[in-house]
């Protein structure tokens, strides 16, 4: 016997453990089936499940469960990323609390501590994923620092190096002076800050009293200036191009160069050029062969390339001193307050510095060529397709990729240096030593590069490295390439593009041609708060998916995310939406209880839905077929919201609201063939519903699957997905029942508009009905009277009576005489007052929305609420006007 409600708090874990214990998630159990593969974007070992993860993982799990039920040999490959900087910071903070640093421990001991922490605390996110029902093959769990994966990463580096696609060079990087490492663009957070433009005057050599004014937000960098750029067409400076200036404080000669980087319309039109400390300036320096003068050490303290009094000074202290000195020299023209963007390290929380340093780089431009062609040729498709443009723009303008990091936790670069600086790159130290011995003709001591590789360098191997590459494993043969990659747009560059480059470089198909790592890249939306704002801790609007799951159940959260995942549209998340879909789960549960109460059980016997006789049963079976087809087609096209909507509307609207009401008389009747057919039909349709909903709501559907029958061949997770059968769709039955539902709906709406008492039974007169409608009326008369609250139904003979309102369905008109049922004048007065109130509200809200002062100052969510309120008020007013028109027609 089903409980009153589904006890998700206690049952979800038991259901999940049952799946796991039975090995339901494992791949390889259907060796003759087509494989279907998704690789989980590996969460950081430091990670906790946030709402973005919940969306990303739910969308993957929906596809995995869908294809598993379609009979595929499914692999959802899980794993974790070692997350170099993030993990090192976590462990260093723990050491700080103990009063020691990683340098006190030394590299080897520090790495031991990281592994200890990983074993104790890492992977918490996997338990949280289980909480949401995500059915990964946990037996194949991988970690980017596993031995086999480390070997793959080292081989990748060595192969690319020997193919001249990895090189070492001194270039400008994003440098984090707190962590003392280069970081990727993804790890740089642009923050809007209040600052200043300091306008400095640089004296023109040989022209006493003439200056060029430059403006900067970073006065400390002036000590590294080597030039001033002006626009070639700027009349103010044409005569100075090629001439020199004297750099104040330092005394260095600066050349004036003509460059498009200088905009005559901005500021003074002249730009100071510091090639070693600004990415734009660095490009100007390259164009004009300017010197790079590095003025910072790794901590962003001034080095020996600046005047002695500034050496060793912290950058912001130096800023104050330089500004004061320029003012003292009379060369500070003005200070202009401004709001500007400053790049910060997202982990350290300090401003990063563009810094010139020796790093390892990948020739990404060469690798990108095949990755561009693969998408152009359709070997890999983006959904929505619009993301291809973003992919192409970045790939066609790609720069060399800095892959070295000055950390201890990660894949140490497999490069060794001889005493003269000669480089030897090999997978192992033994191989490097052999190369060195051959090179020198004797044994020389080698020193290994201390840097580690960027996390993205290793995670780019995720599609093939998790399956055993570079070994030619059975898993690699069967499950590579993966079918779908589900990801957010923010890592298209940093991960998706790099997996494409690696896959096409290292993997070959059966014909020896380069092979892409996945066929489809599905790019999902962002989850925002209910007002459309991006979530952040500072705003206090972060939504915790685990709290929602605890409050409403994992099924409700999953269904909400799927139902709101429309391609190209961000998700506005709120508790109310999840609560609404929790109510949907309750509706499903109550429908199952109705089936149980009326003995609608799947007994495991033969039931052919094509053989039913009753129109009602033919109709609901056909609607179930159509709904399952819609869900199937929508999931195949990654239209999650359409799939969820099709399942929702069939379950709640068609089955619960209509079929259950329509079938009740059969269940109240004496036993017989019709009653037996209705029971079997209801049981069959309920099974179809549970199958359709399982990918979205796995827990409650699995519970009901087991409770509604003792004769299941398998758990629902392994049951067979509904396959569309056109023979089960009876168009005549569909037409008749849909006509009946429309007529009942319209009569109920008219009764409601006219404020007819719910318990009052009224008459109905029918005019202009064709033979088919007459037959349908005859067949469905009892149901029509019961559900529309009708006393008598007759054919209209002559004109419609006074005091009747009309409802038109198809070719026929249905008149409802209400003069003796309602007080027409009183009803008109009531509706008139309601309309007057709504029109005042509409005028007030319209006035606010047309007020530019209000629109410019009000928060976005307030404006949205006003627009929504206006739309709802206008809809209500239109309905009242229609009701008044009907009442006026009754006189």
PDB file of N, CA and C in Angstrom, residues 32 58 175 197 223 252 424 492 514 547 627 738 773:
ATOM      1  N   UNK A  32      26.734  -6.352 -26.939  1.00  0.00           N
ATOM      2  CA  UNK A  32      26.236  -6.339 -28.313  1.00  0.00           C
ATOM      3  C   UNK A  32      25.489  -5.055 -28.659  1.00  0.00           C
ATOM      4  N   UNK A  58      22.764  17.250 -14.043  1.00  0.00           N
ATOM      5  CA  UNK A  58      21.404  16.759 -14.275  1.00  0.00           C
ATOM      6  C   UNK A  58      21.140  16.570 -15.758  1.00  0.00           C
ATOM      7  N   UNK A 175      50.727  37.384 -14.116  1.00  0.00           N
ATOM      8  CA  UNK A 175      51.517  36.919 -12.977  1.00  0.00           C
ATOM      9  C   UNK A 175      50.812  37.268 -11.677  1.00  0.00           C
ATOM     10  N   UNK A 197      43.364  58.586 -12.964  1.00  0.00           N
ATOM     11  CA  UNK A 197      44.303  58.799 -14.065  1.00  0.00           C
ATOM     12  C   UNK A 197      45.280  59.864 -13.591  1.00  0.00           C
ATOM     13  N   UNK A 223      58.458  53.675 -14.558  1.00  0.00           N
ATOM     14  CA  UNK A 223      59.892  53.420 -14.440  1.00  0.00           C
ATOM     15  C   UNK A 223      60.369  52.424 -15.494  1.00  0.00           C
ATOM     16  N   UNK A 252      65.944  58.067 -18.608  1.00  0.00           N
ATOM     17  CA  UNK A 252      66.053  57.279 -19.842  1.00  0.00           C
ATOM     18  C   UNK A 252      65.486  58.050 -21.025  1.00  0.00           C
ATOM     19  N   UNK A 424      66.778  18.681 -22.013  1.00  0.00           N
ATOM     20  CA  UNK A 424      66.492  17.302 -22.410  1.00  0.00           C
ATOM     21  C   UNK A 424      65.065  16.972 -21.935  1.00  0.00           C
ATOM     22  N   UNK A 492      34.510  26.982 -23.080  1.00  0.00           N
ATOM     23  CA  UNK A 492      34.666  26.589 -24.491  1.00  0.00           C
ATOM     24  C   UNK A 492      36.128  26.754 -24.898  1.00  0.00           C
ATOM     25  N   UNK A 514      42.538  11.590 -38.263  1.00  0.00           N
ATOM     26  CA  UNK A 514      42.362  12.248 -36.953  1.00  0.00           C
ATOM     27  C   UNK A 514      40.900  12.192 -36.512  1.00  0.00           C
ATOM     28  N   UNK A 547      20.445  22.267  -0.480  1.00  0.00           N
ATOM     29  CA  UNK A 547      19.373  22.752   0.396  1.00  0.00           C
ATOM     30  C   UNK A 547      18.015  22.570  -0.278  1.00  0.00           C
ATOM     31  N   UNK A 627       2.926  11.536 -26.554  1.00  0.00           N
ATOM     32  CA  UNK A 627       3.749  12.186 -25.532  1.00  0.00           C
ATOM     33  C   UNK A 627       5.139  11.566 -25.478  1.00  0.00           C
ATOM     34  N   UNK A 738     -10.937  14.712 -27.649  1.00  0.00           N
ATOM     35  CA  UNK A 738     -10.439  16.085 -27.590  1.00  0.00           C
ATOM     36  C   UNK A 738     -11.583  17.089 -27.765  1.00  0.00           C
ATOM     37  N   UNK A 773     -20.783  15.117 -34.698  1.00  0.00           N
ATOM     38  CA  UNK A 773     -20.905  15.732 -33.373  1.00  0.00           C
ATOM     39  C   UNK A 773     -22.095  15.163 -32.621  1.00  0.00           C
TER      40      UNK A 773
END
